[in-house]
mmCIF file of C-alpha atoms and ligand atoms in Angstrom:
data_model
loop_
_atom_site.group_PDB
_atom_site.id
_atom_site.type_symbol
_atom_site.label_atom_id
_atom_site.label_comp_id
_atom_site.label_asym_id
_atom_site.label_seq_id
_atom_site.Cartn_x
_atom_site.Cartn_y
_atom_site.Cartn_z
ATOM 1 C CA MET A 768 333.980 181.403 189.728
ATOM 2 C CA PRO A 769 331.790 178.236 190.435
ATOM 3 C CA ARG A 770 332.209 176.375 193.841
ATOM 4 C CA PRO A 771 335.468 174.171 193.672
ATOM 5 C CA ILE A 772 333.570 170.923 194.169
ATOM 6 C CA HIS A 773 333.720 168.266 191.229
ATOM 7 C CA ALA A 774 333.534 164.840 190.632
ATOM 8 C CA THR A 775 335.735 162.977 188.333
ATOM 9 C CA ILE A 776 334.945 159.764 186.541
ATOM 10 C CA HIS A 777 338.059 157.329 185.976
ATOM 11 C CA THR A 778 337.546 155.643 182.481
ATOM 12 C CA ALA A 779 340.920 153.647 182.601
ATOM 13 C CA ALA A 780 339.701 152.023 185.721
ATOM 14 C CA LEU A 781 336.079 151.658 184.730
ATOM 15 C CA ARG A 782 337.866 149.461 181.728
ATOM 16 C CA HIS A 783 340.306 147.567 184.498
ATOM 17 C CA ASN A 784 337.199 146.594 186.688
ATOM 18 C CA LEU A 785 335.361 145.031 183.964
ATOM 19 C CA ALA A 786 338.621 143.051 182.766
ATOM 20 C CA ARG A 787 338.742 141.952 186.598
ATOM 21 C CA VAL A 788 335.256 140.885 186.526
ATOM 22 C CA ARG A 789 335.906 138.916 183.514
ATOM 23 C CA GLN A 790 339.054 137.636 184.695
ATOM 24 C CA ALA A 791 336.905 136.400 188.041
ATOM 25 C CA ALA A 792 333.859 135.133 185.924
ATOM 26 C CA GLN A 793 336.086 133.352 183.232
ATOM 27 C CA ASP A 794 333.906 132.066 180.508
ATOM 28 C CA ALA A 795 331.171 133.810 181.595
ATOM 29 C CA LYS A 796 329.386 136.840 179.577
ATOM 30 C CA VAL A 797 328.965 139.931 181.724
ATOM 31 C CA TRP A 798 326.306 142.178 182.235
ATOM 32 C CA ALA A 799 327.197 145.904 182.993
ATOM 33 C CA VAL A 800 324.904 146.997 185.342
ATOM 34 C CA VAL A 801 324.364 150.486 184.817
ATOM 35 C CA LYS A 802 320.759 151.293 186.961
ATOM 36 C CA ALA A 803 320.238 154.431 188.842
ATOM 37 C CA ASN A 804 322.230 156.059 186.197
ATOM 38 C CA ALA A 805 325.669 153.718 186.187
ATOM 39 C CA TYR A 806 325.287 154.233 190.168
ATOM 40 C CA GLY A 807 325.521 158.109 189.867
ATOM 41 C CA HIS A 808 328.462 157.711 187.186
ATOM 42 C CA GLY A 809 326.413 158.657 184.216
ATOM 43 C CA ILE A 810 325.349 156.339 181.502
ATOM 44 C CA GLU A 811 326.747 158.745 178.934
ATOM 45 C CA ARG A 812 330.029 158.641 180.699
ATOM 46 C CA VAL A 813 330.814 155.195 181.132
ATOM 47 C CA TYR A 814 329.473 153.920 178.034
ATOM 48 C CA ASP A 815 332.734 154.192 176.366
ATOM 49 C CA SER A 816 334.718 152.045 178.755
ATOM 50 C CA LEU A 817 332.125 149.546 179.397
ATOM 51 C CA ARG A 818 331.099 148.784 175.863
ATOM 52 C CA ALA A 819 333.200 145.819 176.260
ATOM 53 C CA ALA A 820 330.669 144.081 178.516
ATOM 54 C CA ASP A 821 328.385 141.539 176.777
ATOM 55 C CA GLY A 822 325.141 143.529 177.317
ATOM 56 C CA PHE A 823 323.941 146.352 179.873
ATOM 57 C CA ALA A 824 321.304 145.771 182.274
ATOM 58 C CA LEU A 825 319.132 148.180 184.072
ATOM 59 C CA LEU A 826 315.649 148.971 185.227
ATOM 60 C CA ASP A 827 314.394 152.487 183.740
ATOM 61 C CA LEU A 828 313.086 152.036 180.059
ATOM 62 C CA ALA A 829 314.224 156.070 179.597
ATOM 63 C CA GLU A 830 317.706 154.556 180.595
ATOM 64 C CA ALA A 831 317.457 151.949 177.803
ATOM 65 C CA GLU A 832 316.486 154.595 175.317
ATOM 66 C CA ARG A 833 319.727 156.528 176.303
ATOM 67 C CA LEU A 834 322.017 153.430 175.633
ATOM 68 C CA ARG A 835 320.163 152.608 172.310
ATOM 69 C CA ALA A 836 320.841 156.463 171.575
ATOM 70 C CA LEU A 837 324.562 155.819 172.251
ATOM 71 C CA GLY A 838 324.619 153.430 169.595
ATOM 72 C CA TRP A 839 324.654 150.215 171.430
ATOM 73 C CA ARG A 840 323.303 147.508 169.350
ATOM 74 C CA GLY A 841 323.740 144.504 171.785
ATOM 75 C CA PRO A 842 321.471 143.346 174.800
ATOM 76 C CA ILE A 843 319.931 145.388 177.430
ATOM 77 C CA LEU A 844 318.059 143.882 180.203
ATOM 78 C CA LEU A 845 315.414 145.406 182.220
ATOM 79 C CA LEU A 846 316.277 143.407 185.710
ATOM 80 C CA GLU A 847 312.556 144.327 187.206
ATOM 81 C CA GLY A 848 310.887 143.620 183.569
ATOM 82 C CA VAL A 849 307.947 145.914 182.743
ATOM 83 C CA PHE A 850 305.578 147.916 184.894
ATOM 84 C CA GLU A 851 302.843 148.310 182.368
ATOM 85 C CA PRO A 852 301.707 147.219 178.981
ATOM 86 C CA ARG A 853 303.141 149.834 176.877
ATOM 87 C CA ASP A 854 306.282 149.466 177.866
ATOM 88 C CA LEU A 855 306.365 146.113 176.017
ATOM 89 C CA GLU A 856 305.846 148.276 172.634
ATOM 90 C CA LEU A 857 309.202 150.004 173.650
ATOM 91 C CA CYS A 858 310.683 146.400 174.373
ATOM 92 C CA SER A 859 309.668 145.113 170.923
ATOM 93 C CA ARG A 860 311.070 148.409 169.230
ATOM 94 C CA LEU A 861 314.284 148.676 171.317
ATOM 95 C CA GLY A 862 314.692 144.931 171.268
ATOM 96 C CA LEU A 863 314.908 144.749 174.940
ATOM 97 C CA TRP A 864 315.408 141.679 176.929
ATOM 98 C CA HIS A 865 313.051 141.905 180.275
ATOM 99 C CA VAL A 866 312.647 140.073 183.420
ATOM 100 C CA VAL A 867 309.184 138.174 184.233
ATOM 101 C CA HIS A 868 308.993 137.884 187.816
ATOM 102 C CA CYS A 869 305.041 137.943 188.150
ATOM 103 C CA ASP A 870 301.891 136.849 186.884
ATOM 104 C CA GLU A 871 301.021 140.081 185.958
ATOM 105 C CA GLN A 872 303.879 140.438 183.709
ATOM 106 C CA ILE A 873 302.945 137.147 181.503
ATOM 107 C CA ASP A 874 299.382 138.539 181.439
ATOM 108 C CA MET A 875 300.727 141.593 179.396
ATOM 109 C CA LEU A 876 302.480 139.674 177.671
ATOM 110 C CA ALA A 877 299.895 137.153 176.433
ATOM 111 C CA ALA A 878 297.828 140.377 175.483
ATOM 112 C CA HIS A 879 300.585 142.095 173.731
ATOM 113 C CA LYS A 880 300.641 142.155 169.857
ATOM 114 C CA THR A 881 304.111 142.450 168.661
ATOM 115 C CA GLN A 882 305.769 140.967 165.538
ATOM 116 C CA GLN A 883 309.037 140.375 167.199
ATOM 117 C CA PRO A 884 308.960 137.706 169.948
ATOM 118 C CA HIS A 885 310.548 138.869 172.764
ATOM 119 C CA HIS A 886 313.492 137.242 174.974
ATOM 120 C CA VAL A 887 312.719 137.060 178.454
ATOM 121 C CA LEU A 888 314.389 135.969 181.928
ATOM 122 C CA LEU A 889 311.897 134.120 184.028
ATOM 123 C CA LYS A 890 313.353 135.130 187.598
ATOM 124 C CA LEU A 891 313.300 132.828 190.363
ATOM 125 C CA ASN A 892 312.597 133.802 194.172
ATOM 126 C CA SER A 893 315.566 131.590 195.610
ATOM 127 C CA GLY A 894 315.411 133.225 199.105
ATOM 128 C CA MET A 895 315.676 136.325 198.749
ATOM 129 C CA ASN A 896 311.676 137.486 198.883
ATOM 130 C CA ARG A 897 312.176 140.448 196.688
ATOM 131 C CA LEU A 898 311.210 139.516 193.153
ATOM 132 C CA GLY A 899 310.292 136.113 191.371
ATOM 133 C CA PHE A 900 308.681 133.007 191.672
ATOM 134 C CA THR A 901 308.826 130.567 194.174
ATOM 135 C CA PRO A 902 310.360 127.218 193.317
ATOM 136 C CA GLN A 903 306.859 125.347 193.737
ATOM 137 C CA ARG A 904 305.285 127.984 191.181
ATOM 138 C CA TYR A 905 308.225 128.226 188.778
ATOM 139 C CA ARG A 906 307.704 125.428 186.237
ATOM 140 C CA SER A 907 303.821 126.456 185.722
ATOM 141 C CA ALA A 908 305.086 130.229 184.882
ATOM 142 C CA TRP A 909 308.043 128.678 182.471
ATOM 143 C CA ALA A 910 305.227 126.463 180.884
ATOM 144 C CA ARG A 911 303.128 129.766 180.729
ATOM 145 C CA LEU A 912 305.749 131.648 179.085
ATOM 146 C CA ASN A 913 306.620 129.098 176.337
ATOM 147 C CA ALA A 914 303.120 128.445 175.297
ATOM 148 C CA LEU A 915 302.987 132.469 174.109
ATOM 149 C CA PRO A 916 303.680 133.019 170.474
ATOM 150 C CA GLN A 917 305.159 136.398 171.822
ATOM 151 C CA VAL A 918 308.023 134.771 173.547
ATOM 152 C CA ASP A 919 310.908 132.911 171.843
ATOM 153 C CA GLU A 920 313.687 132.818 174.056
ATOM 154 C CA ILE A 921 313.481 131.791 178.051
ATOM 155 C CA GLY A 922 316.368 132.486 180.030
ATOM 156 C CA HIS A 923 316.489 132.136 183.815
ATOM 157 C CA VAL A 924 317.655 134.233 186.551
ATOM 158 C CA THR A 925 318.038 134.581 190.432
ATOM 159 C CA HIS A 926 319.372 137.037 192.433
ATOM 160 C CA PHE A 927 321.627 136.484 195.959
ATOM 161 C CA SER A 928 320.683 138.029 199.288
ATOM 162 C CA ASP A 929 323.854 137.006 201.194
ATOM 163 C CA ALA A 930 326.941 136.811 198.387
ATOM 164 C CA ASP A 931 328.945 139.462 200.578
ATOM 165 C CA GLY A 932 328.323 137.288 204.037
ATOM 166 C CA PRO A 933 328.403 134.636 206.217
ATOM 167 C CA ARG A 934 324.936 132.958 205.260
ATOM 168 C CA GLY A 935 326.604 132.587 201.620
ATOM 169 C CA ILE A 936 324.758 131.412 198.469
ATOM 170 C CA ALA A 937 324.592 127.624 198.640
ATOM 171 C CA HIS A 938 321.132 127.328 199.720
ATOM 172 C CA GLN A 939 319.999 129.707 197.046
ATOM 173 C CA VAL A 940 322.078 127.802 194.348
ATOM 174 C CA GLU A 941 320.824 124.490 195.390
ATOM 175 C CA ALA A 942 317.070 126.180 194.897
ATOM 176 C CA PHE A 943 318.005 127.337 191.599
ATOM 177 C CA LEU A 944 319.592 124.203 190.389
ATOM 178 C CA SER A 945 316.522 122.277 191.223
ATOM 179 C CA ALA A 946 313.747 124.627 189.905
ATOM 180 C CA THR A 947 315.436 125.073 186.613
ATOM 181 C CA ARG A 948 316.536 121.327 186.109
ATOM 182 C CA ASP A 949 316.388 120.288 182.704
ATOM 183 C CA LEU A 950 314.703 123.330 181.328
ATOM 184 C CA PRO A 951 316.246 124.911 178.333
ATOM 185 C CA GLY A 952 317.933 128.848 177.830
ATOM 186 C CA GLU A 953 320.823 130.526 179.553
ATOM 187 C CA ARG A 954 320.988 131.276 182.924
ATOM 188 C CA SER A 955 322.067 134.235 185.331
ATOM 189 C CA LEU A 956 322.802 134.183 188.949
ATOM 190 C CA ALA A 957 325.759 136.306 190.256
ATOM 191 C CA ASN A 958 326.097 140.074 191.310
ATOM 192 C CA SER A 959 329.565 141.457 191.886
ATOM 193 C CA ALA A 960 329.949 139.816 195.750
ATOM 194 C CA ALA A 961 329.143 136.484 193.915
ATOM 195 C CA ILE A 962 331.463 136.723 191.023
ATOM 196 C CA LEU A 963 334.442 137.933 193.196
ATOM 197 C CA ARG A 964 333.904 135.257 196.097
ATOM 198 C CA HIS A 965 331.859 132.223 194.659
ATOM 199 C CA ALA A 966 332.148 132.347 190.929
ATOM 200 C CA SER A 967 335.074 130.052 190.740
ATOM 201 C CA ALA A 968 332.316 127.509 190.440
ATOM 202 C CA ALA A 969 330.800 127.200 186.967
ATOM 203 C CA GLN A 970 327.422 126.960 188.527
ATOM 204 C CA VAL A 971 327.751 130.576 189.936
ATOM 205 C CA ARG A 972 329.125 131.677 187.001
ATOM 206 C CA ALA A 973 326.680 129.967 184.840
ATOM 207 C CA ASP A 974 326.056 131.841 181.315
ATOM 208 C CA TRP A 975 326.046 135.501 182.245
ATOM 209 C CA VAL A 976 326.976 137.525 185.216
ATOM 210 C CA ARG A 977 325.991 140.672 186.518
ATOM 211 C CA ALA A 978 328.161 143.149 187.766
ATOM 212 C CA GLY A 979 327.283 146.242 189.263
ATOM 213 C CA ILE A 980 329.677 147.708 192.152
ATOM 214 C CA ALA A 981 332.668 145.767 191.138
ATOM 215 C CA LEU A 982 332.758 148.086 188.260
ATOM 216 C CA TYR A 983 332.661 151.132 189.977
ATOM 217 C CA GLY A 984 335.586 150.205 191.822
ATOM 218 C CA SER A 985 333.719 149.331 195.398
ATOM 219 C CA ALA A 986 334.390 146.153 197.243
ATOM 220 C CA PRO A 987 330.853 144.419 197.488
ATOM 221 C CA ASP A 988 332.148 142.840 200.933
ATOM 222 C CA HIS A 989 333.724 145.612 202.726
ATOM 223 C CA PRO A 990 334.947 145.753 205.277
ATOM 224 C CA GLU A 991 336.111 142.268 205.110
ATOM 225 C CA HIS A 992 337.731 142.856 201.913
ATOM 226 C CA SER A 993 338.925 146.238 200.231
ATOM 227 C CA ALA A 994 338.529 147.096 196.862
ATOM 228 C CA ALA A 995 342.418 146.867 196.813
ATOM 229 C CA HIS A 996 341.906 143.376 197.926
ATOM 230 C CA TRP A 997 340.088 142.528 194.766
ATOM 231 C CA GLY A 998 342.319 144.298 192.088
ATOM 232 C CA LEU A 999 339.614 146.885 191.560
ATOM 233 C CA GLN A 1000 340.045 150.546 191.084
ATOM 234 C CA PRO A 1001 338.036 153.710 192.146
ATOM 235 C CA ALA A 1002 335.814 154.991 189.250
ATOM 236 C CA MET A 1003 334.616 158.306 190.930
ATOM 237 C CA THR A 1004 336.685 160.560 192.824
ATOM 238 C CA LEU A 1005 334.719 163.492 194.514
ATOM 239 C CA ALA A 1006 337.334 166.712 195.259
ATOM 240 C CA THR A 1007 336.752 170.215 196.278
ATOM 241 C CA ARG A 1008 339.109 172.631 197.852
ATOM 242 C CA LEU A 1009 339.671 174.479 201.343
ATOM 243 C CA ILE A 1010 337.965 177.589 201.378
ATOM 244 C CA ALA A 1011 339.075 178.753 204.759
ATOM 245 C CA VAL A 1012 341.498 177.974 207.897
ATOM 246 C CA GLN A 1013 340.721 178.849 211.407
ATOM 247 C CA ARG A 1014 343.587 177.974 214.377
ATOM 248 C CA LEU A 1015 341.595 176.868 217.390
ATOM 249 C CA ALA A 1016 342.664 176.717 220.909
ATOM 250 C CA ALA A 1017 341.831 174.215 223.484
ATOM 251 C CA GLY A 1018 338.393 173.836 224.474
ATOM 252 C CA ASP A 1019 337.022 175.726 221.031
ATOM 253 C CA SER A 1020 334.327 174.001 218.993
ATOM 254 C CA VAL A 1021 333.690 173.426 215.566
ATOM 255 C CA GLY A 1022 330.248 173.631 213.565
ATOM 256 C CA TYR A 1023 326.692 173.142 214.404
ATOM 257 C CA GLY A 1024 326.129 171.671 217.872
ATOM 258 C CA SER A 1025 329.471 172.445 218.841
ATOM 259 C CA ARG A 1026 329.969 168.330 218.215
ATOM 260 C CA PHE A 1027 333.708 168.787 218.153
ATOM 261 C CA VAL A 1028 335.792 170.805 220.784
ATOM 262 C CA ALA A 1029 339.723 170.778 220.104
ATOM 263 C CA PRO A 1030 341.480 169.057 222.918
ATOM 264 C CA ALA A 1031 344.664 171.351 222.087
ATOM 265 C CA PRO A 1032 345.349 174.121 220.008
ATOM 266 C CA MET A 1033 345.002 173.040 216.588
ATOM 267 C CA THR A 1034 344.231 174.230 213.049
ATOM 268 C CA ILE A 1035 341.226 173.039 210.916
ATOM 269 C CA GLY A 1036 340.406 173.594 207.285
ATOM 270 C CA VAL A 1037 336.981 174.390 205.862
ATOM 271 C CA ALA A 1038 336.154 172.587 202.739
ATOM 272 C CA ALA A 1039 333.695 173.267 200.316
ATOM 273 C CA CYS A 1040 331.449 170.235 200.252
ATOM 274 C CA GLY A 1041 328.609 169.383 202.446
ATOM 275 C CA TYR A 1042 325.307 166.931 202.766
ATOM 276 C CA ALA A 1043 323.551 169.349 199.819
ATOM 277 C CA ASP A 1044 326.735 167.941 197.564
ATOM 278 C CA GLY A 1045 325.697 164.292 197.990
ATOM 279 C CA TYR A 1046 328.387 163.673 201.348
ATOM 280 C CA PRO A 1047 326.772 161.954 204.069
ATOM 281 C CA ARG A 1048 325.535 163.933 206.883
ATOM 282 C CA HIS A 1049 325.913 161.152 209.375
ATOM 283 C CA ALA A 1050 329.708 161.094 208.669
ATOM 284 C CA ASP A 1051 330.986 161.729 212.305
ATOM 285 C CA THR A 1052 334.449 163.172 213.384
ATOM 286 C CA GLY A 1053 337.147 160.692 212.370
ATOM 287 C CA THR A 1054 335.625 159.805 208.763
ATOM 288 C CA PRO A 1055 338.781 159.914 206.450
ATOM 289 C CA VAL A 1056 339.670 162.235 204.042
ATOM 290 C CA LEU A 1057 342.639 163.636 202.098
ATOM 291 C CA VAL A 1058 344.227 167.095 202.088
ATOM 292 C CA ALA A 1059 346.680 167.898 199.524
ATOM 293 C CA GLY A 1060 346.843 164.071 199.368
ATOM 294 C CA VAL A 1061 347.718 163.587 203.117
ATOM 295 C CA ARG A 1062 344.871 161.569 205.089
ATOM 296 C CA THR A 1063 343.553 163.088 207.731
ATOM 297 C CA ARG A 1064 339.940 163.410 209.218
ATOM 298 C CA LEU A 1065 336.590 165.362 209.458
ATOM 299 C CA VAL A 1066 335.956 167.047 212.414
ATOM 300 C CA GLY A 1067 332.244 168.087 213.463
ATOM 301 C CA ARG A 1068 329.079 167.985 211.775
ATOM 302 C CA VAL A 1069 328.854 167.831 208.187
ATOM 303 C CA SER A 1070 326.865 171.457 207.302
ATOM 304 C CA MET A 1071 324.878 171.994 204.145
ATOM 305 C CA ASP A 1072 327.667 173.208 202.107
ATOM 306 C CA MET A 1073 330.609 172.788 204.210
ATOM 307 C CA LEU A 1074 332.821 170.562 206.356
ATOM 308 C CA ALA A 1075 335.610 170.871 208.727
ATOM 309 C CA VAL A 1076 338.605 168.916 208.656
ATOM 310 C CA ASP A 1077 341.622 168.685 211.056
ATOM 311 C CA LEU A 1078 344.998 169.876 209.140
ATOM 312 C CA GLU A 1079 347.333 168.849 211.992
ATOM 313 C CA PRO A 1080 348.181 165.675 210.086
ATOM 314 C CA VAL A 1081 348.856 167.311 207.104
ATOM 315 C CA LEU A 1082 351.257 169.944 208.474
ATOM 316 C CA ALA A 1083 352.777 167.292 210.683
ATOM 317 C CA ALA A 1084 353.756 165.760 207.232
ATOM 318 C CA GLY A 1085 355.522 168.873 206.206
ATOM 319 C CA VAL A 1086 352.849 169.763 203.493
ATOM 320 C CA HIS A 1087 351.566 172.818 202.735
ATOM 321 C CA ALA A 1088 347.734 173.309 203.669
ATOM 322 C CA GLY A 1089 345.692 176.323 203.471
ATOM 323 C CA PHE A 1090 343.186 178.387 201.218
ATOM 324 C CA GLY A 1091 342.689 176.311 197.923
ATOM 325 C CA SER A 1092 344.494 173.178 198.911
ATOM 326 C CA GLU A 1093 342.843 170.416 197.053
ATOM 327 C CA VAL A 1094 340.672 168.062 199.279
ATOM 328 C CA THR A 1095 339.775 164.382 198.447
ATOM 329 C CA LEU A 1096 336.286 163.471 199.896
ATOM 330 C CA TRP A 1097 336.697 159.626 198.108
ATOM 331 C CA GLY A 1098 338.425 158.344 195.345
ATOM 332 C CA ARG A 1099 342.294 159.525 193.773
ATOM 333 C CA ALA A 1100 343.965 162.488 195.113
ATOM 334 C CA ALA A 1101 345.046 164.743 191.719
ATOM 335 C CA HIS A 1102 348.559 164.853 193.138
ATOM 336 C CA GLY A 1103 350.415 162.225 194.645
ATOM 337 C CA GLY A 1104 347.722 159.711 193.345
ATOM 338 C CA ALA A 1105 346.979 158.523 197.124
ATOM 339 C CA ILE A 1106 343.563 156.730 197.253
ATOM 340 C CA LEU A 1107 340.604 157.096 199.627
ATOM 341 C CA PRO A 1108 338.285 154.225 199.137
ATOM 342 C CA ILE A 1109 334.987 155.334 199.006
ATOM 343 C CA ASP A 1110 334.112 152.150 201.187
ATOM 344 C CA GLU A 1111 336.100 153.697 203.804
ATOM 345 C CA VAL A 1112 333.828 156.629 203.708
ATOM 346 C CA ALA A 1113 330.601 154.879 203.530
ATOM 347 C CA HIS A 1114 331.774 152.706 206.138
ATOM 348 C CA ALA A 1115 332.531 155.608 208.728
ATOM 349 C CA ALA A 1116 328.895 157.136 207.669
ATOM 350 C CA GLY A 1117 327.237 153.934 208.458
ATOM 351 C CA THR A 1118 326.242 153.552 204.680
ATOM 352 C CA ILE A 1119 327.523 151.476 201.678
ATOM 353 C CA ALA A 1120 329.563 153.070 198.877
ATOM 354 C CA TYR A 1121 326.194 152.033 196.560
ATOM 355 C CA GLU A 1122 324.419 154.975 198.235
ATOM 356 C CA LEU A 1123 327.238 157.578 198.418
ATOM 357 C CA MET A 1124 327.656 156.979 194.419
ATOM 358 C CA CYS A 1125 324.153 157.046 194.028
ATOM 359 C CA ALA A 1126 323.498 160.215 196.200
ATOM 360 C CA LEU A 1127 326.072 162.405 194.479
ATOM 361 C CA ALA A 1128 323.966 165.834 194.170
ATOM 362 C CA PRO A 1129 323.012 167.220 190.738
ATOM 363 C CA ARG A 1130 324.730 170.344 191.545
ATOM 364 C CA VAL A 1131 327.921 168.806 191.577
ATOM 365 C CA PRO A 1132 329.583 168.973 188.184
ATOM 366 C CA VAL A 1133 330.594 165.633 186.733
ATOM 367 C CA ALA A 1134 333.084 165.131 184.111
ATOM 368 C CA ALA A 1135 335.082 161.902 182.789
ATOM 369 C CA ASP A 1136 338.815 162.359 183.304
ATOM 370 C CA THR A 1137 339.182 161.811 179.169
ATOM 371 C CA GLU A 1138 336.731 165.235 178.893
ATOM 372 C CA ARG A 1139 339.072 166.589 181.537
ATOM 373 C CA GLY A 1140 342.233 165.601 179.744
ATOM 374 C CA ALA A 1141 343.487 164.468 183.325
HETATM 375 C C1 PLP B 1319 321.918 145.583 191.210
HETATM 376 C C2 PLP B 1319 321.704 144.586 190.522
HETATM 377 C C3 PLP B 1319 322.895 143.733 190.662
HETATM 378 C C4 PLP B 1319 324.337 144.206 190.486
HETATM 379 O O1 PLP B 1319 324.629 144.283 191.912
HETATM 380 P P1 PLP B 1319 326.028 144.401 192.716
HETATM 381 O O2 PLP B 1319 326.042 144.036 193.688
HETATM 382 O O3 PLP B 1319 325.977 146.107 192.225
HETATM 383 O O4 PLP B 1319 326.850 143.905 191.623
HETATM 384 C C5 PLP B 1319 322.811 142.427 190.106
HETATM 385 N N1 PLP B 1319 321.401 142.303 189.810
HETATM 386 C C6 PLP B 1319 320.374 142.659 190.117
HETATM 387 C C7 PLP B 1319 318.889 141.669 189.844
HETATM 388 C C8 PLP B 1319 320.146 143.499 190.644
HETATM 389 O O5 PLP B 1319 319.401 144.482 190.441
#
């Protein structure tokens, strides 16, 4: 028998979250962001649930090919554009839209021989200082692109650094509006945090929004708000089982470094999940976990293949916990339906849900609930 750990992708939750994004973004078109293999969920596994989006956005050309192979004929956007000249041939062949964020990408386009004029989105660096032309250089980049026979449509795009936090987006929206004023073409500004927090403003929604993390059921501004606050449902469950139970006396320790010492006699369970599965090693005693659907906590240091959990709250709730009991590391408990938000686990480990989703290890079997018939 394989190890009992497995991840489940909840297809109805993906559909629900996409509908929730549409509701927040009203009349805007929605790019479903599926970079990093759909934030670890698997492009093939999410495709059916997210194909109601208006387009898919990603960075990896091989992932774009996989989407075309699934039969997607609508828009696909390369969020970082091309990396080398021959990528443009694939853009022509697969009909990919691509971001243009630097002069070198314009040079490549100018040298590209194609029968198919390209649809590009010119990127403004409105303050993130990662990719894009500065406001001073934006219009000359646009004029250069506009003069190329290789290009027919030029849209406009920028990315927010603080849509989830107190600094907000006003300064970047202002820079975008002023740099793109009077230029033709569609506009796209908002990521998930901006969609949920700021998209009541038409200029933030613009023509397209780019939703990533919200589709997967995490709150981009946790811990200020929870996924439930935003009406989002978890799209991924990571679950395993207890493979051992230990009875501790007061003063007994648990795991490497004896990092947890029992203050009183207690029962702990050992779950088949460790950092080699993608569970964060930095998660400390107290990190929430569900055993048989009852909320309890991690104790001691996470090992490569195992972690220990406090069974006292489960037993106190009158729920049986022993060898084989279900352990939910994040997501939805199979029995009873209790939810452990991935955001809470990430927070306890000093990281964000994006990282946990993307770090799910290849050794963990993943299936959509439709495949499991759950
Ligand atoms: C990843 C990404 C997004 C999606 O961000 P979320 O916070 O996951 O919604 C949007 N735009 C760009 C340019 C991105 O790289």
